[in-house]
PDB file of C-alpha atoms in Angstrom:
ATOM      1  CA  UNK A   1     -14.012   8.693  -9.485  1.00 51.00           C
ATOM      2  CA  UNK A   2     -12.370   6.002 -10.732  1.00 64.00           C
ATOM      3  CA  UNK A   3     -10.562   4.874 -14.014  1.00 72.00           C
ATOM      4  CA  UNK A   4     -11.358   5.327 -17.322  1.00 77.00           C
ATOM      5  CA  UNK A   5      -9.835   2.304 -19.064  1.00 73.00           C
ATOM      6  CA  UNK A   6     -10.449   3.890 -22.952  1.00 80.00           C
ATOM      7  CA  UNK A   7      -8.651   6.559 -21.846  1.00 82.00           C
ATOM      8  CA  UNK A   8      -4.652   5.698 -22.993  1.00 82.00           C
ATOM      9  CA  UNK A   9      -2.919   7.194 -20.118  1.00 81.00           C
ATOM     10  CA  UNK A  10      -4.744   5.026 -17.676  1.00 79.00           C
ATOM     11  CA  UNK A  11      -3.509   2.005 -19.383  1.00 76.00           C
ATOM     12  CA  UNK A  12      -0.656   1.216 -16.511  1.00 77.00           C
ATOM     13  CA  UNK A  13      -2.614   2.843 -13.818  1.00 80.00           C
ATOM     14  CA  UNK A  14      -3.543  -0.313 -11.039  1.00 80.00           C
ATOM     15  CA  UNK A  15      -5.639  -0.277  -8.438  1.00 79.00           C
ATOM     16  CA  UNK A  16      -5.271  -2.097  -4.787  1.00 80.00           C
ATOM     17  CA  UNK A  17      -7.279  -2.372  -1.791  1.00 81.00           C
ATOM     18  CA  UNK A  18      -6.096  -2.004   1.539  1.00 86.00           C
ATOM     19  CA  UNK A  19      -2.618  -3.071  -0.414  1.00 91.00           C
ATOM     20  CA  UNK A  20       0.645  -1.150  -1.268  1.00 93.00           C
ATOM     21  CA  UNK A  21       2.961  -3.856  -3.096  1.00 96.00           C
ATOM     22  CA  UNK A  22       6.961  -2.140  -3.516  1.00 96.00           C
ATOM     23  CA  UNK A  23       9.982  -2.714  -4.417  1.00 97.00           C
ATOM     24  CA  UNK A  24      13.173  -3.298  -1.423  1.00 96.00           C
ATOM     25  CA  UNK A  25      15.827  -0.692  -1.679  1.00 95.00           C
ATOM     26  CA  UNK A  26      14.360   1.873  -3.539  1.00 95.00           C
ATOM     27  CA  UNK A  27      12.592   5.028  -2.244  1.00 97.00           C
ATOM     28  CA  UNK A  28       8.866   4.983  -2.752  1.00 96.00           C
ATOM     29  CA  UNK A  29       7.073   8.323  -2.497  1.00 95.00           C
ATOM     30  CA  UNK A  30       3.478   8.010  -1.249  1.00 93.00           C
ATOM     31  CA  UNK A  31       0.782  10.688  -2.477  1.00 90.00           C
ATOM     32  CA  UNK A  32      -1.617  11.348   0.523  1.00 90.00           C
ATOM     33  CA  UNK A  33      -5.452  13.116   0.251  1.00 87.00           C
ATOM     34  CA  UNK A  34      -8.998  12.316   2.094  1.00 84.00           C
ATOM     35  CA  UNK A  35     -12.273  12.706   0.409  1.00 82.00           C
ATOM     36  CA  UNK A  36     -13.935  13.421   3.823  1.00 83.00           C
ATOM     37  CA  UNK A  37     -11.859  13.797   7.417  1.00 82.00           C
ATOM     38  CA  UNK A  38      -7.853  14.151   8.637  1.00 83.00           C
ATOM     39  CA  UNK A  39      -6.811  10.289   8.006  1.00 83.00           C
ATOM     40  CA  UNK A  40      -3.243   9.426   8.628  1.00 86.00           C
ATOM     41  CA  UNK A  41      -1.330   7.095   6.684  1.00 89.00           C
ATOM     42  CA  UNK A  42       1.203   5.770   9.365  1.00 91.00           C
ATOM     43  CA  UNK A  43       3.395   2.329   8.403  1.00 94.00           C
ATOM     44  CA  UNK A  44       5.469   1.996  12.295  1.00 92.00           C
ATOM     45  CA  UNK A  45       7.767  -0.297  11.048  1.00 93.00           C
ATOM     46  CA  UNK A  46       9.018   2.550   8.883  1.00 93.00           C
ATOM     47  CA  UNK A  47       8.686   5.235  11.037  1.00 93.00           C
ATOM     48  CA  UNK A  48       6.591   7.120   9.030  1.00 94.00           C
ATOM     49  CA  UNK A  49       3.660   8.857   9.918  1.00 93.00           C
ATOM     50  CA  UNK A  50       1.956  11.490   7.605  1.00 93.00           C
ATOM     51  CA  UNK A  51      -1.619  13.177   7.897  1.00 90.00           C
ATOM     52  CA  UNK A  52      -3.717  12.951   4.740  1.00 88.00           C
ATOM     53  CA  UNK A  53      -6.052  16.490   4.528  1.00 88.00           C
ATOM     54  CA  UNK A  54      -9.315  16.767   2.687  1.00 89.00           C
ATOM     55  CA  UNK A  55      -8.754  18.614  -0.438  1.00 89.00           C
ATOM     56  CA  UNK A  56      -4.904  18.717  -0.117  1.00 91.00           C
ATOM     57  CA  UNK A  57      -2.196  16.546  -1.934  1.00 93.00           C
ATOM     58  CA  UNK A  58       0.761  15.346   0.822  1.00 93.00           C
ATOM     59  CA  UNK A  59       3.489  14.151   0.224  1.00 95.00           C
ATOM     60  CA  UNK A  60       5.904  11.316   2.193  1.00 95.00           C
ATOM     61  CA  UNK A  61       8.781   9.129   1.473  1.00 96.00           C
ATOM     62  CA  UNK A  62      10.690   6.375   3.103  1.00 96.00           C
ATOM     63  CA  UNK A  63      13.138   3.159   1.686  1.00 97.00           C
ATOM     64  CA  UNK A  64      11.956   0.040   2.849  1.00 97.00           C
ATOM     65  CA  UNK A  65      15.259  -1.855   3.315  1.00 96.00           C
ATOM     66  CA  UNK A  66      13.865  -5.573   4.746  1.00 97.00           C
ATOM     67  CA  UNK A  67      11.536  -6.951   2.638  1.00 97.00           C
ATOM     68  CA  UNK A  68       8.247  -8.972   4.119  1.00 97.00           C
ATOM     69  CA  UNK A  69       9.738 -12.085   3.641  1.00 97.00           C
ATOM     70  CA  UNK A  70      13.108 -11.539   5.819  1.00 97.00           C
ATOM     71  CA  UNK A  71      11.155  -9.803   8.518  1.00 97.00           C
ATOM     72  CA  UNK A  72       9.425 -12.987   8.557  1.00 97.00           C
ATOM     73  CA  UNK A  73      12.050 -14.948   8.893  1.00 97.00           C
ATOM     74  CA  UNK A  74      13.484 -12.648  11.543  1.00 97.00           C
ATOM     75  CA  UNK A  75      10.974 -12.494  13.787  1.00 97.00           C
ATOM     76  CA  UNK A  76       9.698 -15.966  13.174  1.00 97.00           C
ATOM     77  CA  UNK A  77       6.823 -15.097  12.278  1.00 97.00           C
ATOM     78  CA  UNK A  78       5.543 -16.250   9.326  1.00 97.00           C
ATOM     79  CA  UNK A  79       1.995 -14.626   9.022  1.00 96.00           C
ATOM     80  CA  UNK A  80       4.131 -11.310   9.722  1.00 97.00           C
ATOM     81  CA  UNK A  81       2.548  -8.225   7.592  1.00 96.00           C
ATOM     82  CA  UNK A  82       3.336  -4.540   7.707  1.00 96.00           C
ATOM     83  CA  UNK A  83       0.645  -2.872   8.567  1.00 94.00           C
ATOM     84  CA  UNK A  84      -0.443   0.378   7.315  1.00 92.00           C
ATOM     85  CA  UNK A  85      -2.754   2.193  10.045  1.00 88.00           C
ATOM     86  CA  UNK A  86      -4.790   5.078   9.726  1.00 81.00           C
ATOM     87  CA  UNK A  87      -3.690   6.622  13.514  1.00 72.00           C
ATOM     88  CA  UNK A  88      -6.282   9.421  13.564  1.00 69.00           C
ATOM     89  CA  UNK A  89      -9.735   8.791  15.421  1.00 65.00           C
ATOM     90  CA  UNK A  90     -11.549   9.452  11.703  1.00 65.00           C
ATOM     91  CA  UNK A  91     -14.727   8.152  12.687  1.00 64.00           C
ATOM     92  CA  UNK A  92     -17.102   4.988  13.580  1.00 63.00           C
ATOM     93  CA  UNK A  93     -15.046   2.811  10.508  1.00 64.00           C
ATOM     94  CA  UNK A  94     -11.171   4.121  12.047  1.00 61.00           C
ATOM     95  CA  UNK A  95     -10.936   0.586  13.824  1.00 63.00           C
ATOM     96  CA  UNK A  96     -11.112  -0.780  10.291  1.00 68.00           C
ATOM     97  CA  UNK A  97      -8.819   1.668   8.334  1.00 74.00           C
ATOM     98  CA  UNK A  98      -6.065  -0.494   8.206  1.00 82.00           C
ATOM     99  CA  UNK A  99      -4.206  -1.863   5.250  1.00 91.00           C
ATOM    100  CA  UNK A 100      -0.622  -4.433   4.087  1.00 95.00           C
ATOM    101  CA  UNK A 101       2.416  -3.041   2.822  1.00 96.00           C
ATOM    102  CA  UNK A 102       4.193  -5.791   1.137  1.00 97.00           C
ATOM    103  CA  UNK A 103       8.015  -5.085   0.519  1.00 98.00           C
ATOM    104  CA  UNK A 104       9.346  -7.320  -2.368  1.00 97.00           C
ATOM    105  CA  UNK A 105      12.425  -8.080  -3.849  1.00 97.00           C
ATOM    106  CA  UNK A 106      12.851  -6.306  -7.415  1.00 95.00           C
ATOM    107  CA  UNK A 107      12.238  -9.489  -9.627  1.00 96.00           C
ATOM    108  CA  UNK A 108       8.986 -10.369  -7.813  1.00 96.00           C
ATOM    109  CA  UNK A 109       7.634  -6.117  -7.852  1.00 95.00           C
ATOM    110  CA  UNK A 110       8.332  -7.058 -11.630  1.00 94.00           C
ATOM    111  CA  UNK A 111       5.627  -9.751 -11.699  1.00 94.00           C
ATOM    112  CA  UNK A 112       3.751  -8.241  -9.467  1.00 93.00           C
ATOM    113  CA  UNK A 113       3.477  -5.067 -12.026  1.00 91.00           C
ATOM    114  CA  UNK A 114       3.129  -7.872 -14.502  1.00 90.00           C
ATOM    115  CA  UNK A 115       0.081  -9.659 -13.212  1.00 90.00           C
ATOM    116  CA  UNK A 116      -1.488  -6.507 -11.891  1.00 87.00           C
ATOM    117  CA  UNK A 117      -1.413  -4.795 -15.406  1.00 84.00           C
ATOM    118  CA  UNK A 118      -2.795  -8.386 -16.662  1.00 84.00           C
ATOM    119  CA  UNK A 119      -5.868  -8.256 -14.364  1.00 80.00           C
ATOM    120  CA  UNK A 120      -6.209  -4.305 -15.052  1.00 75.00           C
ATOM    121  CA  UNK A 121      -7.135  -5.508 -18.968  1.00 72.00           C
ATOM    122  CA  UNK A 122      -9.391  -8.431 -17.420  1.00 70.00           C
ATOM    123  CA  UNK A 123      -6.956 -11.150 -18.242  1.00 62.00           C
ATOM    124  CA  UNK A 124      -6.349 -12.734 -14.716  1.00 59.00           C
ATOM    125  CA  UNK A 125      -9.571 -12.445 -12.146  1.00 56.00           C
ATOM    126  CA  UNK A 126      -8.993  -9.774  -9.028  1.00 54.00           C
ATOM    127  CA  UNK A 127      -8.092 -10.500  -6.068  1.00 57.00           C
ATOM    128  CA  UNK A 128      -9.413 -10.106  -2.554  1.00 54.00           C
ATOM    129  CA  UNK A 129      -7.994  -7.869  -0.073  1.00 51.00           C
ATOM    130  CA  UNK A 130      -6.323 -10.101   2.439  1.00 52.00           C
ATOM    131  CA  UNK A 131      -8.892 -10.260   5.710  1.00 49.00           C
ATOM    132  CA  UNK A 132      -6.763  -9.702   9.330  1.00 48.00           C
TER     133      UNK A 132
END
């Protein structure tokens, strides 16, 4: 498990936690699996709700059009988030299983990538998840 970092392919792989950072406008396809139980990956904003299997690679797609910031400002709400939910009863930890999508506009995905890729090499210190 894991990445190998000597290997060269995994040289632009990043890594999140409880974090899925893309880009506004464009369609972002989302590979599903479970190392244990059914999980389901479900962001309701998006209307998209897809069971992850043990074992078995899913697939699902959707094109965030409203990025975090103008649902903020829409809703006036500025500690808005998306939430991505795991809507299956999984276990004792399911009340946990929760996660932020962030939907940014293309320049800042760009930095994002940037700094991410950065931190992957040890340049810039991680981050911590953001606590709800």
């Amino acid at each position: 498990l894991g990445l190998d970092r000597t290997d060269p392919s995994a040289m632009d792989d990043i890594t999140t936690i409880n974090q899925l950072v893309v880009p506004g406008g464009r369609p972002v396809l989302v590979h599903l699996s479970s190392k244990d139980v059914i999980h389901s990956f479900t962001l309701y904003e998006m209307r998209v709700k897809q069971d992850a299997l043990p074992g078995t690679e899913t697939l699902t797609w959707f094109v965030p059009t409203v990025t975090t910031a103008q649902m903020r400002e829409r809703l006036g709400r500025p500690a808005f988030d998306y939430e991505i939910a795991c809507s299956q009863l999984c276990g004792l930890g399911h009340y946990r299983m929760r996660g932020v999508l962030t939907v940014t506009t293309d320049a800042a995905y760009q930095d994002f990538l940037a700094t991410e890729l950065q931190r992957s090499r040890g340049a810039v210190p991680p981050t911590q998840p953001r606590r709800r």
